[in-house]
PDB file of C-alpha atoms in Angstrom:
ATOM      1  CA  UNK A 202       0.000   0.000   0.000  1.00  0.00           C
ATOM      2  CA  UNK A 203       1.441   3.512  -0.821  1.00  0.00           C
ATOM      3  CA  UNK A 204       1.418   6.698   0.784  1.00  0.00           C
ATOM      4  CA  UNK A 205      -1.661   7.886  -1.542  1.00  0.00           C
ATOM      5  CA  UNK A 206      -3.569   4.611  -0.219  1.00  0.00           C
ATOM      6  CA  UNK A 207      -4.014   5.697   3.217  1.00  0.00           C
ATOM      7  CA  UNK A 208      -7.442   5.883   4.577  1.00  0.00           C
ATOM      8  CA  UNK A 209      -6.804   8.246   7.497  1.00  0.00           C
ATOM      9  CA  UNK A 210      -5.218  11.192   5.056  1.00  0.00           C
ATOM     10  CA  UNK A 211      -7.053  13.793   3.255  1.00  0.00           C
ATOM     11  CA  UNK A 212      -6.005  15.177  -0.447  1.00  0.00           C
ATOM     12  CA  UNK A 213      -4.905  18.097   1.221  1.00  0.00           C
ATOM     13  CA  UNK A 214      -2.800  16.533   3.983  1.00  0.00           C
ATOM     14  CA  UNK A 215      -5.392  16.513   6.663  1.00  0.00           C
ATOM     15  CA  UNK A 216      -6.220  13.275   8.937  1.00  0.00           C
ATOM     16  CA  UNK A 217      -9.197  11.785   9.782  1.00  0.00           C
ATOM     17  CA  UNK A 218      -9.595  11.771  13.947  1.00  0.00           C
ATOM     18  CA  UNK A 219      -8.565   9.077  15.810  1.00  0.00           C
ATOM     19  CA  UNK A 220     -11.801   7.165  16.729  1.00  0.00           C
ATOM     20  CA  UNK A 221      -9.466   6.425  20.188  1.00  0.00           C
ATOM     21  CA  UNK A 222      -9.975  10.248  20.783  1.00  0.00           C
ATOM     22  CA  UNK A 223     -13.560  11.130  19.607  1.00  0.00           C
ATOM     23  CA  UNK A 224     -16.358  11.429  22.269  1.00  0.00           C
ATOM     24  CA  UNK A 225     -18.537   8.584  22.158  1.00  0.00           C
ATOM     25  CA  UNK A 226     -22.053   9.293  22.462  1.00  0.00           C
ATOM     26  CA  UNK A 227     -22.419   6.320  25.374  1.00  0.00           C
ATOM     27  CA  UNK A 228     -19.743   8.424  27.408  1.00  0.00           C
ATOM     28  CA  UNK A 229     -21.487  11.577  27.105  1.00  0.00           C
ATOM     29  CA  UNK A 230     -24.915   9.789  28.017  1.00  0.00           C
ATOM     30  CA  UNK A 231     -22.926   8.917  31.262  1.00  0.00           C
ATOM     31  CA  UNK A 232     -21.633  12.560  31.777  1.00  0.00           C
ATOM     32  CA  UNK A 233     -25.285  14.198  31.419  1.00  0.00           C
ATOM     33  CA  UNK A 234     -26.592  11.696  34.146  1.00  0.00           C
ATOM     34  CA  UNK A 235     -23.520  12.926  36.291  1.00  0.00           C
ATOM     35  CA  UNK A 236     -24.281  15.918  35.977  1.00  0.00           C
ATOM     36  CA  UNK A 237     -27.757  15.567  36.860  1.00  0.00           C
ATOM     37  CA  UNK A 238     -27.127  14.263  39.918  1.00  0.00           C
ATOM     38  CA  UNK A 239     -24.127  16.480  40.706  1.00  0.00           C
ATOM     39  CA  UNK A 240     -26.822  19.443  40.122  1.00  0.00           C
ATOM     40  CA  UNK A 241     -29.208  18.211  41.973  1.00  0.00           C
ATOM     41  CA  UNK A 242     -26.450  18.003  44.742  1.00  0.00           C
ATOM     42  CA  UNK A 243     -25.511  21.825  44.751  1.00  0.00           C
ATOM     43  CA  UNK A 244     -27.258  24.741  47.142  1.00  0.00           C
ATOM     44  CA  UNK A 245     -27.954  26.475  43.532  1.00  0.00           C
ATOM     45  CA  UNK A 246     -30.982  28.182  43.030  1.00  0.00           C
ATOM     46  CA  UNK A 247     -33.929  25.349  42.441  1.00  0.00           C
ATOM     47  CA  UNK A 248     -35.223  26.851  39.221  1.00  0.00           C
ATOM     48  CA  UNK A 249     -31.749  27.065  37.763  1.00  0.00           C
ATOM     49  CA  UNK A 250     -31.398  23.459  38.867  1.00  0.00           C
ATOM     50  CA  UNK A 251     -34.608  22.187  37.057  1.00  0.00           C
ATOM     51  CA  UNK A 252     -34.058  24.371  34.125  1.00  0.00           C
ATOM     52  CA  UNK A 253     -30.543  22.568  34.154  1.00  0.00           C
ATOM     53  CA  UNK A 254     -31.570  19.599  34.251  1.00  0.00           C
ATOM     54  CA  UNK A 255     -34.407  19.963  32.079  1.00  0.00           C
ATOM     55  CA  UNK A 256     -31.794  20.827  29.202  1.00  0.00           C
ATOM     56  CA  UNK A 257     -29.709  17.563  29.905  1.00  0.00           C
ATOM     57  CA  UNK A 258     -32.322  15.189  30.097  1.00  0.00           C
ATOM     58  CA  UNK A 259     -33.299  16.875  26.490  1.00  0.00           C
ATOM     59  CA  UNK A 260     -29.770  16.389  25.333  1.00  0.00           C
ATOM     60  CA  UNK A 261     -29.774  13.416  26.473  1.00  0.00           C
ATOM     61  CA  UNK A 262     -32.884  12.258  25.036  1.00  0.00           C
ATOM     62  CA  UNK A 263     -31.249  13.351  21.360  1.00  0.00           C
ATOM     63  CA  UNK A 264     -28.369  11.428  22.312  1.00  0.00           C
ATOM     64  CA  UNK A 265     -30.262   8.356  23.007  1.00  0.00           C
ATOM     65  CA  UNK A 266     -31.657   8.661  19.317  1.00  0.00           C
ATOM     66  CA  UNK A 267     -28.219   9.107  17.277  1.00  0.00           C
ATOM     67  CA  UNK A 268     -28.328  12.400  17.114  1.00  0.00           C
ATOM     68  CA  UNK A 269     -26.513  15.495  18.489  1.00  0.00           C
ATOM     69  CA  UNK A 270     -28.019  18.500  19.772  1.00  0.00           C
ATOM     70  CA  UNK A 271     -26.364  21.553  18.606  1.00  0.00           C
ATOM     71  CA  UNK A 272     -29.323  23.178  19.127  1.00  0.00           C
ATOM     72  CA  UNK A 273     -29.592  22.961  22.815  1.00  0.00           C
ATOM     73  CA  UNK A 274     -25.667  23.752  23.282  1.00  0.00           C
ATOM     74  CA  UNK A 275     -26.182  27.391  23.612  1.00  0.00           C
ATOM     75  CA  UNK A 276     -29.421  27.238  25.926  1.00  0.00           C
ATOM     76  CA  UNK A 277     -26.990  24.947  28.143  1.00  0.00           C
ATOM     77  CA  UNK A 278     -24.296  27.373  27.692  1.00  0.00           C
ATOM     78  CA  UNK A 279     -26.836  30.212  28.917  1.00  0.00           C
ATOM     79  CA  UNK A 280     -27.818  28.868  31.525  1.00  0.00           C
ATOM     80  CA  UNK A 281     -24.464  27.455  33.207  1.00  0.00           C
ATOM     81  CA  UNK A 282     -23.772  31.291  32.258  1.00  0.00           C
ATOM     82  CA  UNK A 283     -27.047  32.750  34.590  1.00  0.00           C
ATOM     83  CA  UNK A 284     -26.106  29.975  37.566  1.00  0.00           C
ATOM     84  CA  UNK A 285     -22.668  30.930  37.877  1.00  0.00           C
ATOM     85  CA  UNK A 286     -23.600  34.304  38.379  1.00  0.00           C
ATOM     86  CA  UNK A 287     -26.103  33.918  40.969  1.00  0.00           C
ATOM     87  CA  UNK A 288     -22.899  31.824  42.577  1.00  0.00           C
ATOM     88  CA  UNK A 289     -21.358  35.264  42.012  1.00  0.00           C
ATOM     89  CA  UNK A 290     -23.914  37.095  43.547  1.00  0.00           C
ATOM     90  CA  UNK A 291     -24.626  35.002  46.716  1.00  0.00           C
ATOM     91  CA  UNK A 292     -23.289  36.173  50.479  1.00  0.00           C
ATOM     92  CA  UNK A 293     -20.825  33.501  51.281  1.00  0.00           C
ATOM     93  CA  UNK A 294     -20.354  33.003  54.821  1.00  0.00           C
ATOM     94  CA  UNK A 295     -18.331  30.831  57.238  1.00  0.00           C
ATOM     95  CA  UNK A 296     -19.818  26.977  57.953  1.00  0.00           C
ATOM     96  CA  UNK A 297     -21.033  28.087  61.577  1.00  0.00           C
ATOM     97  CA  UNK A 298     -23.022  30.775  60.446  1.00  0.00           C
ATOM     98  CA  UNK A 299     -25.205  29.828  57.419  1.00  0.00           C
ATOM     99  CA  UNK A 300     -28.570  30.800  58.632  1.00  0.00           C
ATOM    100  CA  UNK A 301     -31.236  28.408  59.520  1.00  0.00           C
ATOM    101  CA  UNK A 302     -33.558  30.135  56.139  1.00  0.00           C
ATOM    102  CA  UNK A 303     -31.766  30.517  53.248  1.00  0.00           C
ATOM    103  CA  UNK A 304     -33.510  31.856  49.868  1.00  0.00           C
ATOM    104  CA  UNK A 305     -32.423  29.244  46.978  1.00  0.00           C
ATOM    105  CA  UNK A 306     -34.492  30.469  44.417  1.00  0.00           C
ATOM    106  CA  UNK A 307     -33.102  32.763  41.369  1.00  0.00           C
ATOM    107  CA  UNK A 308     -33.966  36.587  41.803  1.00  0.00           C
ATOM    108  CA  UNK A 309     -33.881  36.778  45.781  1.00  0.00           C
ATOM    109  CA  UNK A 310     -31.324  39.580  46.813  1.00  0.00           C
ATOM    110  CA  UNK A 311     -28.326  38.511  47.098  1.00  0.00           C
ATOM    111  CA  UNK A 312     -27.881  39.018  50.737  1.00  0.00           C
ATOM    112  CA  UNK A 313     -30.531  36.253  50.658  1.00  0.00           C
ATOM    113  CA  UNK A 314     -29.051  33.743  49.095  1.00  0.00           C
ATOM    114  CA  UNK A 315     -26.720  32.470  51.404  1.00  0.00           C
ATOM    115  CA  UNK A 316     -23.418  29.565  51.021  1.00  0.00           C
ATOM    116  CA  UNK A 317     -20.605  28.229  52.462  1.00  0.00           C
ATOM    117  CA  UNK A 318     -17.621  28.549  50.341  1.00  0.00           C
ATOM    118  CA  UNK A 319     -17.699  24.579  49.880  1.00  0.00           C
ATOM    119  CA  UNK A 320     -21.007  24.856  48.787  1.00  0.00           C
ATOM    120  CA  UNK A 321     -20.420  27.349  46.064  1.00  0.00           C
ATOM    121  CA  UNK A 322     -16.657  25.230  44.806  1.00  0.00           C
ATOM    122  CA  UNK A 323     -19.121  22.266  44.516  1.00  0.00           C
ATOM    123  CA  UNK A 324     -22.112  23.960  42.589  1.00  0.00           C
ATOM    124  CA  UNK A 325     -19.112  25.442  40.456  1.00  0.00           C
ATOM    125  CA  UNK A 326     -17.686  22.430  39.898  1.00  0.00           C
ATOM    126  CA  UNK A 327     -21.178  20.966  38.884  1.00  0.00           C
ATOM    127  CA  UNK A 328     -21.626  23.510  36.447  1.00  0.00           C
ATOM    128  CA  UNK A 329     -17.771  23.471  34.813  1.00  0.00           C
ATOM    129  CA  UNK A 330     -18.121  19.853  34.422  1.00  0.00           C
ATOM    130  CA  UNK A 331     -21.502  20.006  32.244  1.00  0.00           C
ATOM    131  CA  UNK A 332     -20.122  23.160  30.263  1.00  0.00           C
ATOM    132  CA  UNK A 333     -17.229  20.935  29.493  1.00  0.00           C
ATOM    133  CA  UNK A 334     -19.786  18.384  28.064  1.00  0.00           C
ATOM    134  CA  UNK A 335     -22.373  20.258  26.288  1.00  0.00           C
ATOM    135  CA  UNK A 336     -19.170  21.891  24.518  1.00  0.00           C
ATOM    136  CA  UNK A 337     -18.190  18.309  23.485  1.00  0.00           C
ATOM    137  CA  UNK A 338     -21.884  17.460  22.306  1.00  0.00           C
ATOM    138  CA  UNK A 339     -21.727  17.165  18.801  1.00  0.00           C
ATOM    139  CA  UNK A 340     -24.148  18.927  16.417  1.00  0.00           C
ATOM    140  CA  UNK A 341     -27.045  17.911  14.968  1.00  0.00           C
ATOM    141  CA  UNK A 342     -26.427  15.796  11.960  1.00  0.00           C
ATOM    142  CA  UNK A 343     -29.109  16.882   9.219  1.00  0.00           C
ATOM    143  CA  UNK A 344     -31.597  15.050   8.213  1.00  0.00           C
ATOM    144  CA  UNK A 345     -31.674  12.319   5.585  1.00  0.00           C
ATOM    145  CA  UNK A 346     -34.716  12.500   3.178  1.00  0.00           C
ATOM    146  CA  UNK A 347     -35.054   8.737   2.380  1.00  0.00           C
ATOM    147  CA  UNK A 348     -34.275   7.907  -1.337  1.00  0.00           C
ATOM    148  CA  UNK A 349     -31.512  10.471  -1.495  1.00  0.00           C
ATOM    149  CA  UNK A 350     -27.637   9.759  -2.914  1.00  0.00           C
ATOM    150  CA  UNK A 351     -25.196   9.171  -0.204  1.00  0.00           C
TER     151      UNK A 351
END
């Protein structure tokens, strides 16, 4: 076999990805049900949570059915962008003296909305890990009209 042969170069010198290194769709399944439950974990504002989670079970759902969800990136995206800044926003205060009522839902003043500091590193964490996936969700593939040329 010569040089020209090679299935994993282009005409123009390119290569094909290494199937070792793409994201398989079974692995990103398993990272939207992690971070599901991760969310679900965090002191973050309940309405960010559901509207969170809402958007990976969605993405997931896509997933399930062979298909990206390009779509749905940038609504993710969004909203990991709104929950870190009520993170931002929220008094954080020593472990002995979170208050016995704390507001946790989106839109209370921020003096409200009270953490610890561990409590805001894990909802952070949460939220970097399922940016990290929704960036690695591939797009939509477009539709195939049955009957057409490959």
């Amino acid at each position: 076999m010569c040089s020209n042969d090679s299935p994993s170069q282009k005409r123009d010198g390119a290569t094909q990805p290494d199937e070792s290194t793409q994201i398989s769709r079974e692995r990103l399944l398993s990272d939207y049900g992690a971070s599901i439950d991760s969310l679900r974990n965090t002191k973050l504002p309940e309405t960010r949570i559901e509207e969170l989670v809402t958007l990976c079970v969605e993405t997931q759902r896509r997933l399930d059915n062979d298909r990206g969800d390009g779509e749905r990136t940038p609504a993710l995206v969004t909203a990991v962008a709104e929950a870190m800044a009520d993170l931002e926003s929220a008094t954080v205060v020593p472990e002995g003296e979170v208050p016995e009522s704390r507001a946790l839902e989106a839109g209370v003043p921020a003096e409200e909305y009270v953490l610890t500091a561990a409590e805001r590193d894990d909802a952070l964490n949460a939220l970097s890990s399922l940016l990290f996936t929704a960036v690695e969700t591939p797009p939509a593939s477009p539709a195939r009209t049955p009957g057409a040329a490959d």
